[in-house]
Every structure is written in C-alpha cells, then in structure tokens.
C-alpha cells in the first residue's frame, strides 16, 4: 500500500500562523524539553493550535516501540529509559500556558513493564496539583490490554480517557502494529466500567460537579473517547460497524478524520473522503448515541478537544 504521496486538496492546506501564543508555546516546550504529538506526528493543524495556545503533550520520549503504518512518530527501542522529571516539567508547562484543557498522549512503550502507565498517572497528579481547574484528557496506547496498567491511569483521575480504534477491523493488521481491533474495544469497555464503579481523582465531589456537570449517583466519573481515520480503503458498511462497535462499549466522544500520509514510507491514501461523507458519519454517530462527535477532514483526537468537551463543537474543520 506504500506509494508516492498524493497532493493535498486545497481545503487540506494550512498556513503556519505565528503570534504571541504560537511563540510562547514553542518557548515553553523548548524550556521544558517536552515533546508533542503535534510536531512528532506532523499534524497539519499544529500551527493553528499553537497559535490558540492549544497542544497535545507526548510523554515517555519520542521513540515508539511500535511501527504503525500510518504514524509519523519515530520507531525504535528506548531501552527502558524513563525521565521521571518529565511529569513535573509538563505540569509546570500547563500552568505557565494557563491551559484550561490539556491532552496528554504518549509513544507506545512495550519495553516497560506497565507500558508507561505509571508516568501517565504521575502526569495527571502533578497537573492536578498545579492546575486544579484544568480538564485532563489522556490518549493512551492499549497497554497490551493489561487491566492493571490501565487501572493505574484511571485511578489517577483523568477527566477524559481516550484510546483510538484508528480504523476498521479488516484493516487493523495492516494499519496498526501489534494492536488489535478487539483489544482496543475491550480497553474502552473496561475504562467505561471503571468510570461507573469507582471514584477517581483528588477533587472533591463538589469541585468535580462544577467541572464536569456530573452529579447523580452512579454516573460516570469521566468520559470515554475514541477516534478513527478514513481514506485507507474502508467501506461504508465497515465504518458503520465500527461506530456501532464503539457505541457498544458505551464510548461517549468520537472523532473522525481523514488519513494523511506522512511520507512515502507510510501507507498510501486510498481516497480523499468528501466533506459530505464526514457530515453523514457525524449524523450516524449521533443516531447511535454518541454524546459528542467531531467529524471532518482535518479533525484529529486533540483538535479543538476543549470545545468538543465543553460544548460539543470541534471548531473549524
């Protein structure tokens, strides 16, 4: 499926904005020696997001132990190295940037016993301590489906737990490295059950109600989110089945975007999906019961994640 990169349609092209916030984000990242998936993943929205003071931190280094066919992040062997000062630097960056909503993701770290779950948890705790009003969203790998590792992250109390399904079941072996479609569904299902049965975080119930609007006994203590890419050769029937499978896990939030080929070494784009199709899948997702949906060519997991959580909108497409 590898091939020469297709030229981007005009609606996919983005200028690189600048300005005070753009420069401040870059300065804070450089000072804290912090990585972002925005840069490492070659996200087309990074200039726009940085210019509005929005970003997605990428923890646990910049080398991923998996070799997914769609991802621009460098693959390699980190050799078990962990920077235990990273959570504190990240928390200080969140405070310096006065982020109301922070997204924390990571490379896959299959070289670590817990897959890096303990570092995720420490990041959540440090951000909570320095920025108690900030909404914390984590986007995690599958941790090989290890519930003990997943629970380490969940017990730390994120406001949103995100794990991306990425693509339809048939294409998963080609698109994703080591991950499986069914395992990802189980990760989401387990996270949802955890959210319904155990309290999370260090906030008081009143503080959590003010931040999340959840106040009834038995309600979920955090939101579950997932996302997938289109344009890899999936059929409409497969997309609908994927949406139904995600809803069967009681997933709350959904993002749908166009796959863009990072380099000629990555999987080739099979099609540029019409904007009307993205609008169609958004309607279908709402009919299935998703609470919040962002669907459009340049939508990514963290693109306008704050607005998706706060008012159901994902900003410009």
Coordinates of C-alpha atoms in Angstrom, one line a residue:
X1 CA 0.0 0.0 0.0
X2 CA 3.0 2.3 0.1
X3 CA 3.2 4.8 -2.8
X4 CA 4.2 8.3 -3.7
X5 CA 2.3 10.8 -1.6
X6 CA -0.9 12.3 -3.2
X7 CA -1.0 16.1 -3.5
X8 CA -3.3 17.6 -0.8
X9 CA -6.6 19.1 -1.9
X10 CA -6.7 22.9 -1.3
X11 CA -9.0 22.6 1.6
X12 CA -6.5 20.4 3.5
X13 CA -3.7 23.0 3.3
X14 CA -2.9 25.2 6.3
X15 CA -0.7 28.2 6.6
X16 CA 1.7 28.3 9.6
X17 CA 0.4 31.1 11.8
X18 CA 2.5 33.0 14.2
X19 CA 2.0 35.4 17.0
X20 CA 2.5 35.7 20.8
X21 CA 0.8 32.5 21.8
X22 CA 2.5 30.5 19.0
X23 CA 5.9 31.7 20.2
X24 CA 5.0 31.2 23.8
X25 CA 4.0 27.6 23.2
X26 CA 7.3 26.9 21.4
X27 CA 9.3 28.6 24.1
X28 CA 7.6 26.7 26.9
X29 CA 8.1 23.4 25.1
X30 CA 11.8 24.1 24.5
X31 CA 12.4 25.2 28.1
X32 CA 10.8 22.1 29.5
X33 CA 12.3 19.8 26.9
X34 CA 8.9 18.5 26.2
X35 CA 7.5 16.6 23.1
X36 CA 4.2 17.0 21.4
X37 CA 2.3 14.7 19.1
X38 CA 1.5 17.8 17.1
X39 CA 5.2 18.1 16.0
X40 CA 6.2 14.4 16.2
X41 CA 3.1 13.3 14.4
X42 CA 3.4 16.0 11.7
X43 CA -0.2 17.2 12.4
X44 CA -1.5 19.6 9.8
X45 CA -3.2 21.6 12.5
X46 CA -0.2 22.3 14.7
X47 CA 0.3 25.9 13.6
X48 CA -3.3 26.8 14.1
X49 CA -3.4 25.0 17.5
X50 CA -0.2 26.5 18.8
X51 CA -1.5 29.9 17.8
X52 CA -4.5 29.5 20.1
X53 CA -2.4 28.1 22.9
X54 CA -3.6 24.5 22.4
X55 CA -1.4 21.4 22.1
X56 CA -1.1 17.7 23.0
X57 CA 1.9 16.7 25.0
X58 CA 3.6 13.4 24.1
X59 CA 5.3 11.8 27.1
X60 CA 7.8 8.9 27.6
X61 CA 10.2 10.2 24.9
X62 CA 10.0 10.4 21.2
X63 CA 10.8 6.8 20.2
X64 CA 7.8 4.4 19.8
X65 CA 8.3 0.6 20.2
X66 CA 5.6 0.0 17.5
X67 CA 5.8 0.6 13.8
X68 CA 2.3 1.6 12.7
X69 CA 1.9 2.2 9.0
X70 CA 0.0 5.5 9.4
X71 CA 2.1 7.2 12.1
X72 CA 4.9 9.7 11.7
X73 CA 6.4 9.2 15.2
X74 CA 9.9 7.7 15.1
X75 CA 10.1 4.0 15.9
X76 CA 12.9 2.4 17.9
X77 CA 14.0 0.9 21.2
X78 CA 14.1 3.3 24.1
X79 CA 15.9 0.6 26.2
X80 CA 13.7 1.1 29.2
X81 CA 14.7 4.7 29.8
X82 CA 12.2 6.8 31.8
X83 CA 12.5 10.5 32.6
X84 CA 10.8 10.8 36.0
X85 CA 11.2 14.6 36.0
X86 CA 9.0 14.8 32.9
X87 CA 5.6 14.9 34.8
X88 CA 6.8 17.9 36.8
X89 CA 8.0 19.8 33.8
X90 CA 4.8 19.0 31.9
X91 CA 2.7 20.2 34.8
X92 CA 4.7 23.5 35.0
X93 CA 4.2 24.0 31.3
X94 CA 0.4 23.5 31.7
X95 CA 0.5 26.1 34.5
X96 CA 2.7 28.5 32.5
X97 CA 0.4 28.3 29.5
X98 CA -2.7 28.5 31.7
X99 CA -4.3 25.6 29.8
X100 CA -8.0 25.0 30.5
X101 CA -7.8 21.7 28.8
X102 CA -4.7 19.6 28.4
X103 CA -4.2 16.5 26.2
X104 CA -1.5 14.0 27.3
X105 CA -0.6 11.2 25.0
X106 CA 2.5 9.0 24.6
X107 CA 4.5 6.8 22.4
X108 CA 3.9 3.1 22.9
X109 CA 6.4 1.8 25.4
X110 CA 6.3 -2.0 25.2
X111 CA 9.8 -2.1 26.7
X112 CA 8.3 -1.0 30.1
X113 CA 6.5 -3.5 32.4
X114 CA 3.5 -1.2 32.8
X115 CA 3.7 0.3 29.3
X116 CA 4.3 3.7 30.9
X117 CA 1.0 3.8 32.8
X118 CA 2.7 5.0 36.0
X119 CA 4.1 8.0 34.2
X120 CA 0.7 8.9 32.8
X121 CA -0.6 8.7 36.4
X122 CA 2.1 10.9 37.7
X123 CA 1.5 13.5 35.0
X124 CA -2.2 13.6 36.0
X125 CA -1.4 14.0 39.6
X126 CA 1.2 16.8 39.0
X127 CA -1.1 18.7 36.7
X128 CA -4.0 18.4 39.2
X129 CA -1.8 19.7 41.9
X130 CA -0.6 22.8 40.0
X131 CA -3.7 23.5 37.8
X132 CA -6.7 22.1 39.7
X133 CA -9.3 23.6 37.3
X134 CA -7.7 22.2 34.1
X135 CA -9.6 19.4 32.3
X136 CA -7.2 16.5 31.9
X137 CA -7.6 14.3 28.8
X138 CA -5.3 11.3 28.3
X139 CA -4.8 9.4 25.0
X140 CA -3.2 6.1 25.8
X141 CA -1.9 3.1 24.0
X142 CA -3.6 -0.2 24.6
X143 CA -1.1 -1.4 27.3
X144 CA -1.5 -4.9 25.7
X145 CA -4.9 -5.0 27.3
X146 CA -3.3 -5.2 30.8
X147 CA -6.1 -4.0 33.1
X148 CA -3.7 -3.5 36.0
X149 CA -1.8 -1.0 33.9
X150 CA -5.0 0.7 32.6
X151 CA -6.3 1.0 36.1
X152 CA -3.1 2.8 37.2
X153 CA -4.0 5.6 34.7
X154 CA -7.7 5.5 35.6
X155 CA -7.2 5.6 39.3
X156 CA -5.2 8.9 38.9
X157 CA -8.4 10.5 37.8
X158 CA -8.4 11.9 34.2
X159 CA -11.5 13.8 33.1
X160 CA -11.4 12.1 29.7
X161 CA -9.9 8.7 28.8
X162 CA -9.2 8.4 25.1
X163 CA -8.0 5.3 23.2
X164 CA -8.2 5.4 19.4
X165 CA -9.6 2.4 17.5
X166 CA -7.9 4.1 14.4
X167 CA -9.5 2.0 11.6
X168 CA -12.0 -0.7 10.8
X169 CA -11.4 -4.3 11.9
X170 CA -10.3 -5.6 8.4
X171 CA -7.6 -3.0 8.0
X172 CA -6.3 -3.1 11.6
X173 CA -3.5 -5.7 10.9
X174 CA -2.1 -3.5 8.1
X175 CA -2.6 -0.1 9.7
X176 CA -1.7 -0.8 13.4
X177 CA 1.4 -2.5 14.8
X178 CA 0.7 -5.1 17.5
X179 CA -2.6 -3.6 18.4
X180 CA -5.8 -5.4 17.7
X181 CA -9.3 -4.1 17.0
X182 CA -11.0 -6.3 19.6
X183 CA -8.4 -5.5 22.3
X184 CA -9.0 -1.7 21.8
X185 CA -12.7 -2.3 22.2
X186 CA -12.0 -4.1 25.5
X187 CA -9.8 -1.3 26.7
X188 CA -12.6 1.2 26.1
X189 CA -15.2 -1.1 27.7
X190 CA -13.1 -1.7 30.8
X191 CA -12.5 2.1 31.1
X192 CA -16.2 2.8 31.0
X193 CA -17.0 0.2 33.6
X194 CA -14.3 1.6 35.8
X195 CA -15.7 5.1 35.5
X196 CA -19.1 3.8 36.6
X197 CA -18.0 1.9 39.6
X198 CA -15.0 3.7 41.2
X199 CA -14.4 7.4 42.1
X200 CA -11.4 9.0 40.5
X201 CA -9.0 11.9 41.1
X202 CA -8.3 14.0 44.1
X203 CA -11.0 16.6 43.6
X204 CA -14.0 16.9 46.0
X205 CA -17.4 15.8 44.6
X206 CA -18.5 19.5 44.5
X207 CA -15.4 20.5 42.5
X208 CA -15.9 17.6 40.1
X209 CA -19.6 18.5 39.6
X210 CA -18.6 22.1 38.8
X211 CA -16.0 21.0 36.2
X212 CA -17.9 18.1 34.6
X213 CA -21.5 18.6 35.3
X214 CA -21.9 15.1 36.6
X215 CA -23.7 15.0 39.9
X216 CA -26.0 12.0 40.0
X217 CA -25.0 8.9 41.9
X218 CA -23.9 6.1 39.6
X219 CA -23.0 8.4 36.8
X220 CA -19.6 8.1 35.0
X221 CA -16.8 9.9 36.8
X222 CA -15.0 10.6 33.5
X223 CA -15.7 10.5 29.8
X224 CA -14.6 7.8 27.3
X225 CA -13.4 8.9 23.9
X226 CA -12.1 7.2 20.7
X227 CA -11.4 8.1 17.1
X228 CA -10.8 6.7 13.6
X229 CA -9.3 7.7 10.3
X230 CA -11.0 7.4 6.9
X231 CA -9.4 7.1 3.5
X232 CA -7.5 3.9 4.0
X233 CA -9.8 1.7 1.9
X234 CA -12.6 1.0 4.3
X235 CA -16.2 0.5 3.1
X236 CA -19.2 2.4 4.3
X237 CA -20.5 -0.8 5.9
X238 CA -17.3 -1.3 7.8
X239 CA -17.4 2.3 9.1
X240 CA -20.9 1.9 10.3
X241 CA -19.9 -1.4 12.0
X242 CA -17.0 0.3 13.7
X243 CA -19.2 3.1 15.0
X244 CA -21.7 0.5 16.3
X245 CA -18.9 -1.5 18.0
X246 CA -17.6 1.7 19.7
X247 CA -21.0 2.6 21.0
X248 CA -21.4 -1.0 22.3
X249 CA -18.6 -0.1 24.7
X250 CA -20.6 2.9 25.8
X251 CA -18.0 5.3 24.4
X252 CA -19.1 8.9 24.9
X253 CA -17.0 11.1 22.5
X254 CA -15.9 10.3 18.9
X255 CA -13.6 11.9 16.4
X256 CA -13.4 11.1 12.7
X257 CA -10.8 12.5 10.4
X258 CA -9.0 12.0 7.0
X259 CA -5.8 9.9 7.0
X260 CA -2.9 11.9 5.6
X261 CA 0.2 10.1 4.5
X262 CA 3.2 11.4 6.4
X263 CA 5.8 10.2 4.0
X264 CA 6.3 7.9 1.0
X265 CA 7.3 5.1 3.6
X266 CA 3.9 5.2 5.1
X267 CA 0.6 3.7 4.0
X268 CA -0.8 5.4 0.9
X269 CA -4.1 7.3 0.9
X270 CA -6.7 5.3 -0.9
X271 CA -9.2 8.1 -1.1
X272 CA -9.9 11.7 0.0
X273 CA -13.2 11.4 1.7
X274 CA -15.8 14.1 0.7
X275 CA -16.8 16.6 3.4
X276 CA -20.4 15.4 2.8
X277 CA -19.4 11.9 4.0
X278 CA -17.9 13.3 7.2
X279 CA -21.2 15.1 7.8
X280 CA -23.1 11.9 7.2
X281 CA -21.0 9.9 9.6
X282 CA -21.4 12.6 12.3
X283 CA -25.2 12.2 11.9
X284 CA -25.0 8.4 12.1
X285 CA -22.8 8.6 15.2
X286 CA -25.3 10.8 17.0
X287 CA -28.1 8.4 16.0
X288 CA -26.1 5.6 17.6
X289 CA -26.0 7.6 20.8
X290 CA -22.6 9.3 20.9
X291 CA -22.7 12.3 23.2
X292 CA -20.2 14.4 21.3
X293 CA -18.9 14.0 17.7
X294 CA -16.2 15.9 15.7
X295 CA -16.1 14.8 12.1
X296 CA -14.2 16.4 9.3
X297 CA -11.1 16.1 7.0
X298 CA -8.6 17.7 9.5
X299 CA -10.2 16.5 12.7
X300 CA -7.7 14.8 15.0
X301 CA -8.1 13.4 18.5
X302 CA -6.8 16.6 20.1
X303 CA -8.0 19.2 17.6
X304 CA -10.2 21.6 19.5
X305 CA -10.6 18.9 22.2
X306 CA -11.5 21.6 24.7
X307 CA -14.5 22.7 22.6
X308 CA -15.6 19.1 22.0
X309 CA -15.8 18.5 25.7
X310 CA -17.3 21.8 26.7
X311 CA -19.9 22.4 24.1
X312 CA -19.9 19.5 21.6
X313 CA -18.2 21.5 18.8
X314 CA -14.7 20.8 17.4
X315 CA -14.1 24.3 15.9
X316 CA -13.1 24.8 12.3
X317 CA -12.8 21.8 10.0

